[in-house]
Amino acid sequence: MLGEKWRQLIETADFAFQPIVNIYTGKLYAVEALIRNYEGAGFNCIDSIFDQAFSEKVLYTIDIHLREKAIHKFSLLPFCKSIKLFYNLDNRITMMPDFKSGYTCELLSTYSMEPSNLCFELSEKHQVGVYAGVDKLVLNLYKQQGYKMAIDDFGVGFSSFFYLRELPVDAVKIDGSFIKNLADNSDDVILVNALCSVARGFGKKVTAEFVESEKILEIIEQMDIDYAQGYYIGRPSPIEQFLAERNLPSK
């Protein structure tokens, strides 16, 4: 049974959506779900939520509650079936005693969506499951079920390349630390071009994060990058604001 702190988090937590657009058409490709309103439950940062949940062995349970909330919010977008929802997946959920696969398929079916509408973002923050071989099995199952998968923070560590080679991912998101200074740092231009080349060699789509100015957008338009995300493209916003900015009603 979950304690009061976790029940409060589940009740008060919300999600903001940040747009990801096709660089060449300008059309909305996806939104990333970013957790908000967690401070009221006593957490000072997002990482602290998942680290504590992991230590208390309730990470899978908490993630499922948050995942359901994110998918429900996403389903309120009138065009949700034509875009993707990017959701950050903490790979340590596979180590939880109550972990099981299949629930997300049921959840998506409830909202009349397909697994291909959901893209799990994988980070190298927590490597233990991957190197134990657990995640590869689970992620291959996710792939078979039709989910999309992307490597987040691509390029910040060797594990990114391990993920690219060993896991069934569809895309990479180049870490924003390489993108935000492109206009002032020629070394970052070289690095981003190299990262794009590696990703393309594996047949993956590429997203640039931290696109925060017109100049940065102009630079990445000259690179082998498919999608852009960042403050210049659009800030994270609650669904009501997200729809209002586009003059659209919710479902």
C-alpha positions as CSV (number, residue, x, y, z in Angstrom):
1,M,0.0,0.0,0.0
2,L,1.3,3.4,-1.0
3,G,2.1,6.0,1.7
4,E,0.5,9.4,2.0
5,K,3.4,11.1,0.3
6,W,2.9,8.9,-2.8
7,R,-0.8,9.3,-2.8
8,Q,-0.4,13.0,-2.7
9,L,2.0,13.0,-5.6
10,I,-0.4,10.9,-7.7
11,E,-3.2,13.2,-6.9
12,T,-1.5,16.6,-7.5
13,A,1.1,15.8,-10.2
14,D,0.3,17.1,-13.6
15,F,2.0,17.1,-17.0
16,A,3.1,19.9,-19.3
17,F,3.5,19.2,-23.0
18,Q,6.4,20.5,-25.1
19,P,6.1,20.3,-28.9
20,I,8.5,18.5,-31.2
21,V,8.2,19.6,-34.8
22,N,9.4,18.5,-38.2
23,I,12.2,20.8,-39.2
24,Y,11.4,20.8,-42.8
25,T,7.6,21.1,-42.7
26,G,7.1,22.9,-39.4
27,K,4.3,20.4,-38.5
28,L,3.8,19.1,-35.1
29,Y,5.4,15.6,-34.9
30,A,5.1,14.8,-31.1
31,V,4.8,16.3,-27.6
32,E,7.0,15.3,-24.7
33,A,5.2,14.8,-21.4
34,L,7.1,16.7,-18.6
35,I,6.0,16.1,-15.0
36,R,4.9,19.2,-13.0
37,N,3.3,20.1,-9.6
38,Y,5.3,17.6,-7.6
39,E,6.7,20.1,-5.1
40,G,3.5,19.9,-3.0
41,A,4.2,16.2,-2.3
42,G,7.5,17.2,-0.8
43,F,9.9,16.6,-3.7
44,N,12.4,19.2,-4.8
45,C,13.2,17.8,-8.2
46,I,12.0,15.2,-10.6
47,D,15.0,12.8,-10.1
48,S,14.2,12.7,-6.4
49,I,10.8,11.3,-7.1
50,F,12.1,8.3,-9.0
51,D,15.2,7.7,-6.9
52,Q,13.0,7.5,-3.7
53,A,10.4,5.3,-5.4
54,F,13.2,3.0,-6.5
55,S,14.7,2.8,-3.0
56,E,11.2,2.0,-1.6
57,K,10.5,-0.5,-4.4
58,V,7.4,1.3,-5.6
59,L,8.9,2.7,-8.8
60,Y,6.8,0.6,-11.2
61,T,3.6,1.4,-9.3
62,I,4.3,5.2,-9.3
63,D,5.3,5.1,-12.9
64,I,2.2,3.4,-14.0
65,H,0.0,6.0,-12.2
66,L,2.0,8.8,-13.8
67,R,2.0,7.1,-17.2
68,E,-1.8,6.8,-17.0
69,K,-2.2,10.5,-16.2
70,A,0.1,11.5,-19.0
71,I,-1.7,9.3,-21.6
72,H,-5.1,10.6,-20.4
73,K,-3.9,14.2,-20.8
74,F,-2.5,13.4,-24.2
75,S,-5.8,11.8,-25.3
76,L,-7.5,15.2,-24.7
77,L,-5.6,16.6,-27.7
78,P,-8.0,16.5,-30.7
79,F,-5.2,15.4,-32.9
80,C,-3.6,12.9,-30.5
81,K,-3.9,10.0,-32.9
82,S,-1.9,11.7,-35.6
83,I,1.1,12.6,-33.4
84,K,3.3,10.8,-30.8
85,L,3.6,11.1,-27.0
86,F,7.2,11.0,-25.8
87,Y,7.3,9.6,-22.2
88,N,10.5,9.3,-20.1
89,L,11.0,5.7,-19.0
90,D,13.1,5.0,-16.0
91,N,14.6,1.6,-16.9
92,R,14.8,0.6,-13.2
93,I,11.1,-0.3,-13.3
94,T,12.1,-3.7,-14.7
95,M,13.9,-4.4,-11.3
96,M,10.7,-3.8,-9.3
97,P,9.1,-6.9,-7.7
98,D,5.7,-6.1,-9.1
99,F,6.9,-5.3,-12.6
100,K,4.8,-6.8,-15.4
101,S,4.3,-5.9,-19.1
102,G,1.1,-5.5,-20.9
103,Y,-0.7,-2.9,-18.8
104,T,0.1,0.0,-21.1
105,C,-1.5,-1.7,-24.1
106,E,-4.7,-2.0,-22.1
107,L,-4.4,1.7,-21.1
108,L,-3.9,2.9,-24.6
109,S,-6.8,0.8,-25.8
110,T,-9.0,2.5,-23.2
111,Y,-8.2,5.8,-24.9
112,S,-8.6,4.4,-28.4
113,M,-4.9,4.8,-29.2
114,E,-2.3,2.6,-30.7
115,P,1.1,1.6,-29.2
116,S,2.8,3.4,-32.1
117,N,1.4,6.7,-30.6
118,L,3.7,6.2,-27.6
119,C,7.5,6.7,-27.7
120,F,9.5,5.8,-24.6
121,E,12.5,7.9,-24.0
122,L,15.5,6.0,-22.6
123,S,18.2,7.7,-20.6
124,E,21.6,6.4,-19.5
125,K,21.1,7.8,-16.0
126,H,20.5,4.3,-14.5
127,Q,22.5,1.7,-16.3
128,V,22.2,-1.3,-14.0
129,G,19.2,-2.9,-15.7
130,V,20.7,-2.6,-19.1
131,Y,24.0,-4.2,-18.3
132,A,22.2,-7.0,-16.4
133,G,20.4,-7.8,-19.7
134,V,17.0,-7.0,-18.2
135,D,16.0,-4.0,-20.3
136,K,17.0,-5.5,-23.6
137,L,14.5,-8.3,-23.1
138,V,11.7,-5.9,-22.0
139,L,12.4,-3.4,-24.7
140,N,12.4,-6.0,-27.4
141,L,9.0,-7.0,-26.1
142,Y,7.9,-3.3,-26.2
143,K,9.2,-3.1,-29.8
144,Q,7.2,-6.2,-30.7
145,Q,4.1,-4.7,-29.2
146,G,4.5,-1.6,-31.5
147,Y,5.9,1.1,-29.2
148,K,8.5,3.5,-30.5
149,M,11.7,4.1,-28.5
150,A,14.2,7.0,-28.5
151,I,17.6,7.5,-26.8
152,D,17.5,10.7,-24.7
153,D,20.6,12.8,-24.0
154,F,22.4,11.1,-26.9
155,G,26.1,11.8,-27.0
156,V,26.7,12.6,-23.3
157,G,28.3,9.2,-22.4
158,F,29.5,5.9,-23.8
159,S,26.2,4.2,-22.8
160,S,24.4,6.2,-25.5
161,F,26.3,4.2,-28.1
162,F,25.7,1.0,-26.3
163,Y,22.0,1.7,-26.4
164,L,22.2,2.5,-30.1
165,R,24.0,-0.7,-30.9
166,E,22.2,-3.1,-28.5
167,L,18.6,-1.8,-28.0
168,P,15.7,-1.7,-30.5
169,V,15.4,2.1,-30.6
170,D,13.9,4.1,-33.4
171,A,15.4,7.5,-32.8
172,V,17.9,9.6,-30.8
173,K,17.6,13.0,-29.2
174,I,20.9,14.8,-29.3
175,D,21.7,16.2,-25.9
176,G,20.9,19.9,-25.5
177,S,24.4,20.7,-24.2
178,F,25.7,20.2,-27.8
179,I,22.9,22.2,-29.4
180,K,22.5,25.3,-27.4
181,N,26.0,26.7,-28.2
182,L,26.1,25.8,-31.9
183,A,26.1,29.5,-33.0
184,D,29.2,30.2,-30.9
185,N,31.2,27.0,-30.8
186,S,32.5,25.3,-34.0
187,D,33.5,22.3,-32.0
188,D,29.9,21.6,-31.1
189,V,29.0,21.8,-34.8
190,I,31.6,19.1,-35.5
191,L,30.3,17.0,-32.6
192,V,26.6,17.3,-33.7
193,N,27.5,16.4,-37.3
194,A,29.4,13.4,-36.0
195,L,26.5,12.3,-33.8
196,C,24.0,12.7,-36.6
197,S,26.3,10.6,-38.9
198,V,26.5,7.8,-36.3
199,A,22.7,7.8,-35.7
200,R,22.0,7.8,-39.5
201,G,24.4,5.0,-40.0
202,F,22.1,2.9,-37.7
203,G,19.0,4.1,-39.6
204,K,17.7,6.3,-36.7
205,K,15.7,9.5,-36.8
206,V,17.3,12.5,-35.1
207,T,15.8,15.2,-32.8
208,A,17.7,18.3,-31.6
209,E,16.9,19.4,-28.1
210,F,17.4,23.0,-26.7
211,V,16.6,24.8,-29.9
212,E,16.3,28.2,-28.2
213,S,16.8,30.7,-31.0
214,E,16.2,31.3,-34.7
215,K,19.9,31.1,-35.3
216,I,20.2,27.6,-33.8
217,L,17.2,26.5,-35.9
218,E,18.9,27.8,-39.0
219,I,22.1,25.9,-38.2
220,I,20.4,22.6,-37.5
221,E,18.4,23.0,-40.7
222,Q,21.7,22.5,-42.5
223,M,22.4,19.3,-40.7
224,D,21.0,15.8,-41.0
225,I,18.4,16.4,-38.3
226,D,14.7,15.5,-38.6
227,Y,13.0,17.2,-35.6
228,A,13.5,20.1,-33.3
229,Q,12.5,20.7,-29.7
230,G,13.2,23.7,-27.4
231,Y,12.0,27.1,-26.2
232,Y,12.2,28.6,-29.7
233,I,9.9,25.9,-30.9
234,G,7.6,26.0,-27.9
235,R,7.8,26.0,-24.1
236,P,6.3,23.2,-22.0
237,S,2.7,24.1,-21.1
238,P,-0.4,22.6,-19.5
239,I,-2.8,21.1,-21.9
240,E,-5.3,23.9,-21.6
241,Q,-2.6,26.5,-22.5
242,F,-1.2,24.2,-25.2
243,L,-4.6,24.1,-26.9
244,A,-5.4,27.8,-26.3
245,E,-2.2,28.8,-28.1
246,R,-3.4,26.8,-31.1
247,N,-7.0,27.9,-30.8
248,L,-8.2,24.4,-30.4
249,P,-10.8,22.9,-28.1
250,S,-10.1,19.8,-26.1
251,K,-12.0,16.6,-26.7
